[in-house]
mmCIF file of N, CA and C in Angstrom:
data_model
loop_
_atom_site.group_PDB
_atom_site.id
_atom_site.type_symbol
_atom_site.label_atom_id
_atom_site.label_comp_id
_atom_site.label_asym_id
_atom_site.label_seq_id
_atom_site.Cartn_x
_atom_site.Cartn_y
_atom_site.Cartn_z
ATOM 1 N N UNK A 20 -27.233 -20.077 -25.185
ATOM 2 C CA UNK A 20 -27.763 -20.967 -24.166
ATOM 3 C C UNK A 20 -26.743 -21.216 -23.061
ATOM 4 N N UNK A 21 -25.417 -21.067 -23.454
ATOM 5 C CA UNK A 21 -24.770 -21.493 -22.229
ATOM 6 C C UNK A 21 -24.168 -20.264 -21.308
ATOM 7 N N UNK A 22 -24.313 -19.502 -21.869
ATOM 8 C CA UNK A 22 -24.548 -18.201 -20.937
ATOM 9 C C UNK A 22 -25.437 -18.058 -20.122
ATOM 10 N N UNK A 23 -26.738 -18.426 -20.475
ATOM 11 C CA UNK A 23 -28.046 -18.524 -19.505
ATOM 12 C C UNK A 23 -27.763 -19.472 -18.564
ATOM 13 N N UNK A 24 -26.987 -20.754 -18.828
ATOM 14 C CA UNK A 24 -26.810 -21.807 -18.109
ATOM 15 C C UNK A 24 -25.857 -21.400 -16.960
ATOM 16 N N UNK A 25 -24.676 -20.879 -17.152
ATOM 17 C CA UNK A 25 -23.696 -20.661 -16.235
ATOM 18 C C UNK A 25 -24.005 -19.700 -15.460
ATOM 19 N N UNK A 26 -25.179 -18.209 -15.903
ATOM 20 C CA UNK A 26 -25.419 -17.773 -14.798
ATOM 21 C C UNK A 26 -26.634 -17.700 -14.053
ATOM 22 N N UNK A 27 -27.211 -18.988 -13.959
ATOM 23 C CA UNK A 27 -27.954 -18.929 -13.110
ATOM 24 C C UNK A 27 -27.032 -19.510 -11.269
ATOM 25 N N UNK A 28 -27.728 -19.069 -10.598
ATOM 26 C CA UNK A 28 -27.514 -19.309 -9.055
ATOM 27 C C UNK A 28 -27.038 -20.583 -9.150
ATOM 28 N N UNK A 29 -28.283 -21.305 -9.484
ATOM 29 C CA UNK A 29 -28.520 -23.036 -8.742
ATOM 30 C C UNK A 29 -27.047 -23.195 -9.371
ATOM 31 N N UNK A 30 -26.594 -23.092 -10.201
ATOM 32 C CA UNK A 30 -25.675 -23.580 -11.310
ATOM 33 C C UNK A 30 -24.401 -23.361 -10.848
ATOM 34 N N UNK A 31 -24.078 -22.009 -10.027
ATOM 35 C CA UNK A 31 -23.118 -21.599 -10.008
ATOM 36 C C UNK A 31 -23.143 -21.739 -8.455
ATOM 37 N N UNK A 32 -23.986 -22.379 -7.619
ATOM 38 C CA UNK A 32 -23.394 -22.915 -5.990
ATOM 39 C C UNK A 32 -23.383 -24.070 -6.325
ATOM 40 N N UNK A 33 -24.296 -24.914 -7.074
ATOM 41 C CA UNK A 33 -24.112 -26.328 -7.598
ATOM 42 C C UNK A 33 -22.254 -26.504 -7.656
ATOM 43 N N UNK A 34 -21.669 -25.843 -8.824
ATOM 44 C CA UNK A 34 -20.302 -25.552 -9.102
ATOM 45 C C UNK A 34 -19.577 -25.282 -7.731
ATOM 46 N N UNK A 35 -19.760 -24.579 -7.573
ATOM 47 C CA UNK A 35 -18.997 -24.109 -6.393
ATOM 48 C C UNK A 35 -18.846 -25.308 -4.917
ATOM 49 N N UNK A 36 -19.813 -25.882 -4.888
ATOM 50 C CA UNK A 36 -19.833 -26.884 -4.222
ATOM 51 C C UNK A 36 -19.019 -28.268 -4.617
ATOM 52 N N UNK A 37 -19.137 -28.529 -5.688
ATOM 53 C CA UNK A 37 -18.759 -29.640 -6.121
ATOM 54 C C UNK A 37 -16.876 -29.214 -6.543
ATOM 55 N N UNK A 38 -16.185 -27.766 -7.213
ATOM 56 C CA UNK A 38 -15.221 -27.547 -6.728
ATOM 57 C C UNK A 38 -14.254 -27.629 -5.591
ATOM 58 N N UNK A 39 -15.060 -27.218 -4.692
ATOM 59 C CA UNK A 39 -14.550 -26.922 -3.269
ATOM 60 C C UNK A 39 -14.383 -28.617 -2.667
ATOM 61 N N UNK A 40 -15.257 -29.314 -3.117
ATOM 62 C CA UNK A 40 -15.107 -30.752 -2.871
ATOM 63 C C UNK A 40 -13.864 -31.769 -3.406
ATOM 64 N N UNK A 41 -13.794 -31.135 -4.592
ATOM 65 C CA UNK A 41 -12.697 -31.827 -5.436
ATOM 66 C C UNK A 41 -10.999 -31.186 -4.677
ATOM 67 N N UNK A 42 -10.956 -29.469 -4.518
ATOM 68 C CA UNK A 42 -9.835 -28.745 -4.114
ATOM 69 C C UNK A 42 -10.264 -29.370 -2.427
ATOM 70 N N UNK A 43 -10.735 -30.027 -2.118
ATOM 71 C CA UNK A 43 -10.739 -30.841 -0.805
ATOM 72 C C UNK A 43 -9.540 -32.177 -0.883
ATOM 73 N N UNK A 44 -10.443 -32.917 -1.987
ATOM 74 C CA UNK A 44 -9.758 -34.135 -1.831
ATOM 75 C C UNK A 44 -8.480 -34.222 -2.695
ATOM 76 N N UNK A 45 -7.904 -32.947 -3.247
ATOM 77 C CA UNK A 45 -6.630 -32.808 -4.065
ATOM 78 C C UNK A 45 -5.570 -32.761 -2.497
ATOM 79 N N UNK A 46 -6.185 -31.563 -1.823
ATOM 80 C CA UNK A 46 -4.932 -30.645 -1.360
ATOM 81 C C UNK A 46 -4.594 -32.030 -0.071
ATOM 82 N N UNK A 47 -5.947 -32.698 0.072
ATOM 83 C CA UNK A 47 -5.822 -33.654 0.944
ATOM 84 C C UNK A 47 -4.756 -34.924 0.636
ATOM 85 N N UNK A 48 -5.173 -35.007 -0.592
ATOM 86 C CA UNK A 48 -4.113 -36.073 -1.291
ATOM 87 C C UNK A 48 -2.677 -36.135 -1.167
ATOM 88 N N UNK A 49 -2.299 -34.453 -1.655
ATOM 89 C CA UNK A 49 -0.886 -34.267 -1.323
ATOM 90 C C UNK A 49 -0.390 -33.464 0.032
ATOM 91 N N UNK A 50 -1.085 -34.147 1.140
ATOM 92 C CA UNK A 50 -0.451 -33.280 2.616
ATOM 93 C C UNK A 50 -0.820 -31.909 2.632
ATOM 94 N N UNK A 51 -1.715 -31.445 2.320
ATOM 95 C CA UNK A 51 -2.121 -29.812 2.534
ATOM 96 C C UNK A 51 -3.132 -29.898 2.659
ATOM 97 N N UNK A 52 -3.367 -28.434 3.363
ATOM 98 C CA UNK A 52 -4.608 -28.058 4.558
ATOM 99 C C UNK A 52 -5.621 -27.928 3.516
ATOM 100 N N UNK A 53 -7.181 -28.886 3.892
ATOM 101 C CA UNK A 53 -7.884 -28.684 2.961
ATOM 102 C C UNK A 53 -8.859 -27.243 2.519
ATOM 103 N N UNK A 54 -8.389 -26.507 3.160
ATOM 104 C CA UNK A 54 -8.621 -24.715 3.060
ATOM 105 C C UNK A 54 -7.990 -24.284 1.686
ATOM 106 N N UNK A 55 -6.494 -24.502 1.822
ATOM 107 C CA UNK A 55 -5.717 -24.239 0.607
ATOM 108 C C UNK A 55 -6.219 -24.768 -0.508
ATOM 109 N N UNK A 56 -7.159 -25.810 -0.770
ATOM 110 C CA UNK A 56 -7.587 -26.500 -1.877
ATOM 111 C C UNK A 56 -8.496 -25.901 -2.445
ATOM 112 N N UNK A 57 -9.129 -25.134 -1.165
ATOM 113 C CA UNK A 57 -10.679 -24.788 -1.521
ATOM 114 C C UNK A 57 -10.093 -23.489 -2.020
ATOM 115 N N UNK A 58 -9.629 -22.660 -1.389
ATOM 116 C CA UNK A 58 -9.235 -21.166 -1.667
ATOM 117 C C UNK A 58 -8.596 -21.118 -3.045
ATOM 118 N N UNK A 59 -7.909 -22.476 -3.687
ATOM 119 C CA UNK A 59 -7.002 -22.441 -4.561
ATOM 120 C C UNK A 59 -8.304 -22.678 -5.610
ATOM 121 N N UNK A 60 -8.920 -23.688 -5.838
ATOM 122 C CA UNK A 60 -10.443 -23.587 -6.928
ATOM 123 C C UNK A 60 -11.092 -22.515 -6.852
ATOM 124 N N UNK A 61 -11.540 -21.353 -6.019
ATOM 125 C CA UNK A 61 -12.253 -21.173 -5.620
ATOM 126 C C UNK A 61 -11.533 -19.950 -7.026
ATOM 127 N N UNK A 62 -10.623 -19.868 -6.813
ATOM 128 C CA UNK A 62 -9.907 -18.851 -7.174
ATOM 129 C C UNK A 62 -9.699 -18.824 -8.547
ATOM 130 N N UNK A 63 -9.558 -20.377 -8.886
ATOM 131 C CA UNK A 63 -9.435 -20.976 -10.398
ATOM 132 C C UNK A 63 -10.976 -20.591 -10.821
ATOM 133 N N UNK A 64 -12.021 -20.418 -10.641
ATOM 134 C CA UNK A 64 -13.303 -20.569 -11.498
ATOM 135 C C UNK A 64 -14.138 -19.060 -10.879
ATOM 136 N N UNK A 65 -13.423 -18.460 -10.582
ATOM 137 C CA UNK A 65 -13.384 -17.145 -9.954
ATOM 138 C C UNK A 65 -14.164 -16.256 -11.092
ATOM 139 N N UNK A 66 -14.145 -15.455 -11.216
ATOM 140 C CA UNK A 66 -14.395 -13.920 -12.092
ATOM 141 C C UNK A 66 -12.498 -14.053 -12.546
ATOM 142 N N UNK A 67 -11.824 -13.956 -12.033
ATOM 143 C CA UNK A 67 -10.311 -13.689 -12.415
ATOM 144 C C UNK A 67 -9.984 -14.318 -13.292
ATOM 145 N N UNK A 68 -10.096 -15.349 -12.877
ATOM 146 C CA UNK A 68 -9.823 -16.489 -14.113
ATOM 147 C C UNK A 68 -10.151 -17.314 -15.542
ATOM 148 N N UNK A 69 -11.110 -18.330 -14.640
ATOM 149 C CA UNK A 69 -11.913 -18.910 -15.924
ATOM 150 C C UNK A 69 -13.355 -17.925 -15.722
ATOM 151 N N UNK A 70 -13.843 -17.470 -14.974
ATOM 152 C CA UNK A 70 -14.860 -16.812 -15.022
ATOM 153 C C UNK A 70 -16.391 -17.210 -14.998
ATOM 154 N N UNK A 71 -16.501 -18.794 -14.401
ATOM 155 C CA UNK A 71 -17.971 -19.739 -14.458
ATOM 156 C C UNK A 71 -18.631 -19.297 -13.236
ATOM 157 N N UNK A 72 -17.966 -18.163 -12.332
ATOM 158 C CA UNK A 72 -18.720 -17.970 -11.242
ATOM 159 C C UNK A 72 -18.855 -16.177 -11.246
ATOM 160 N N UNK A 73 -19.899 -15.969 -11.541
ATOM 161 C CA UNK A 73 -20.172 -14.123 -11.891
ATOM 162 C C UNK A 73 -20.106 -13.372 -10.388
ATOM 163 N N UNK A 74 -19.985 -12.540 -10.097
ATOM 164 C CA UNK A 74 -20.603 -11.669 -8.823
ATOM 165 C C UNK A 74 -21.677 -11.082 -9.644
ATOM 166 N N UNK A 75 -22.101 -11.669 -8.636
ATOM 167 C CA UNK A 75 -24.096 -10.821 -8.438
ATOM 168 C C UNK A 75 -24.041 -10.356 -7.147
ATOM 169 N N UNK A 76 -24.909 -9.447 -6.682
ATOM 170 C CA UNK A 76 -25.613 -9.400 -5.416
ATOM 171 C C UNK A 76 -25.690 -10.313 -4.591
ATOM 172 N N UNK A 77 -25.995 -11.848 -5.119
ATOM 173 C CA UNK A 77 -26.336 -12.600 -4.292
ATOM 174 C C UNK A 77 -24.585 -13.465 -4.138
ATOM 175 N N UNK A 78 -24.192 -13.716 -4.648
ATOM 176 C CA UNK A 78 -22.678 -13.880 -4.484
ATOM 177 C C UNK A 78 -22.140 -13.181 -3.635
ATOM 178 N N UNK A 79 -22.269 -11.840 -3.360
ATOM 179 C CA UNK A 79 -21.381 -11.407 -2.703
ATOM 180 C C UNK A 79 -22.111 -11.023 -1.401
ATOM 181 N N UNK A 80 -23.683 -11.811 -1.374
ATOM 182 C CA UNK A 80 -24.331 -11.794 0.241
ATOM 183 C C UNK A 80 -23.734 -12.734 0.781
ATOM 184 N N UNK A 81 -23.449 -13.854 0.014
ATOM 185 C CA UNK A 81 -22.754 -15.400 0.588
ATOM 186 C C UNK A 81 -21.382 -14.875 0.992
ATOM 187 N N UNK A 82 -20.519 -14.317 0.231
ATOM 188 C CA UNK A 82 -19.376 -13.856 0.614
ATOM 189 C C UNK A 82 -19.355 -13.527 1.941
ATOM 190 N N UNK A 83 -20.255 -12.185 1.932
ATOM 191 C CA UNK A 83 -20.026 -11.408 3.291
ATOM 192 C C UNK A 83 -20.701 -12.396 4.177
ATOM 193 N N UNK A 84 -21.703 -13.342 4.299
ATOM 194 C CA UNK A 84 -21.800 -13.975 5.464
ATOM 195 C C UNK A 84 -21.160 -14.902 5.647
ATOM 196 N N UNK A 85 -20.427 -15.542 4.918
ATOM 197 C CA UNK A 85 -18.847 -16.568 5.165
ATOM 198 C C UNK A 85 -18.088 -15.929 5.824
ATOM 199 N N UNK A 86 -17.561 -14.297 5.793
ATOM 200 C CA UNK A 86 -16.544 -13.491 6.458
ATOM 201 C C UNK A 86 -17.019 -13.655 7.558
ATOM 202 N N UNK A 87 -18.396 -13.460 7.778
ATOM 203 C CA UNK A 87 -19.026 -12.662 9.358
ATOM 204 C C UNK A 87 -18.487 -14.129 10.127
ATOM 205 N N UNK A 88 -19.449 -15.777 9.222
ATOM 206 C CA UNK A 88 -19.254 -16.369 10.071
ATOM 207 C C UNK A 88 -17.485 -17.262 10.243
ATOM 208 N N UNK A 89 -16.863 -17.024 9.815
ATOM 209 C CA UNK A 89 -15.283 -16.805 9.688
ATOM 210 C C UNK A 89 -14.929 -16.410 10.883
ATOM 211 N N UNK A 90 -15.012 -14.895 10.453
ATOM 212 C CA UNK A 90 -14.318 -14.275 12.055
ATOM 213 C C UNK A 90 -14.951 -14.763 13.355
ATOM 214 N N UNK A 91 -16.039 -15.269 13.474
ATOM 215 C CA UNK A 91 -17.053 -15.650 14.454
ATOM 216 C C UNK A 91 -16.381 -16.671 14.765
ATOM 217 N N UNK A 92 -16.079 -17.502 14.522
ATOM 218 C CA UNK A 92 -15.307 -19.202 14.441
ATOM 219 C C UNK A 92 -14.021 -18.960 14.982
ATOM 220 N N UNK A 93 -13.198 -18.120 14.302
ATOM 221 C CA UNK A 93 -12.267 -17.471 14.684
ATOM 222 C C UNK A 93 -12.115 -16.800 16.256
ATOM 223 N N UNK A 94 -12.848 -16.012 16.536
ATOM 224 C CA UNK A 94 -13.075 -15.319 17.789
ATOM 225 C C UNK A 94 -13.104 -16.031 18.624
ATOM 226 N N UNK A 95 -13.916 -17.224 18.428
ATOM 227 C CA UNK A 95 -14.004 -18.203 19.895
ATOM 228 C C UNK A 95 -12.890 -19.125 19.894
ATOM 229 N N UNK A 96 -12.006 -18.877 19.022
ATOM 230 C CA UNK A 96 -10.818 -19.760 19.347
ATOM 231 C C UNK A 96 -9.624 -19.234 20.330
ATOM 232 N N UNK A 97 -10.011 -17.593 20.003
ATOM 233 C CA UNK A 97 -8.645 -16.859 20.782
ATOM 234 C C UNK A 97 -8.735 -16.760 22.446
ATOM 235 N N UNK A 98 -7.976 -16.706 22.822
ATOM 236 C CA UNK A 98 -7.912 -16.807 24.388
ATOM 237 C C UNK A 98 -7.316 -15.804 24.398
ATOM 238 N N UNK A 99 -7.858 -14.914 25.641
ATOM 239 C CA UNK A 99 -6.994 -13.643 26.094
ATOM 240 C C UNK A 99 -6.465 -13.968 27.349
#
């Protein structure tokens, strides 16, 4: 049962959300950029690690449209 549980979707952006919230208000706590907090959980509950977040297909559509809209965010910051 808890295999079924951890990989469903809802379960595992549910997680992912509520991580990224917590590696918010850590990195915030001790003077660091709240990016580093997120990147640092993100990383802890990863496939690498503890492993509560699988790549599927649909994981790694979210991925690639975080990159797209990343560099996008990015782009309009640079001045030539």
């Amino acid at each position: 049962m808890t295999g079924a549980l951890t990989s469903s979707i809802e379960f595992q952006m549910s997680l992912l959300l509520f991580v990224a919230l917590a590696g918010y208000l850590v990195a915030s706590r001790i003077n660091q950029s709240a990016v580093i907090g997120e990147i640092l959980v993100g990383i802890l509950v990863g496939p690498s690690v503890l492993g509560l977040i699988t790549y599927t297909d649909f994981v790694g559509s979210l991925a690639q449209l975080g990159a797209i809209f990343l560099l996008f965010t990015i782009g309009f910051e640079f001045c030539l």
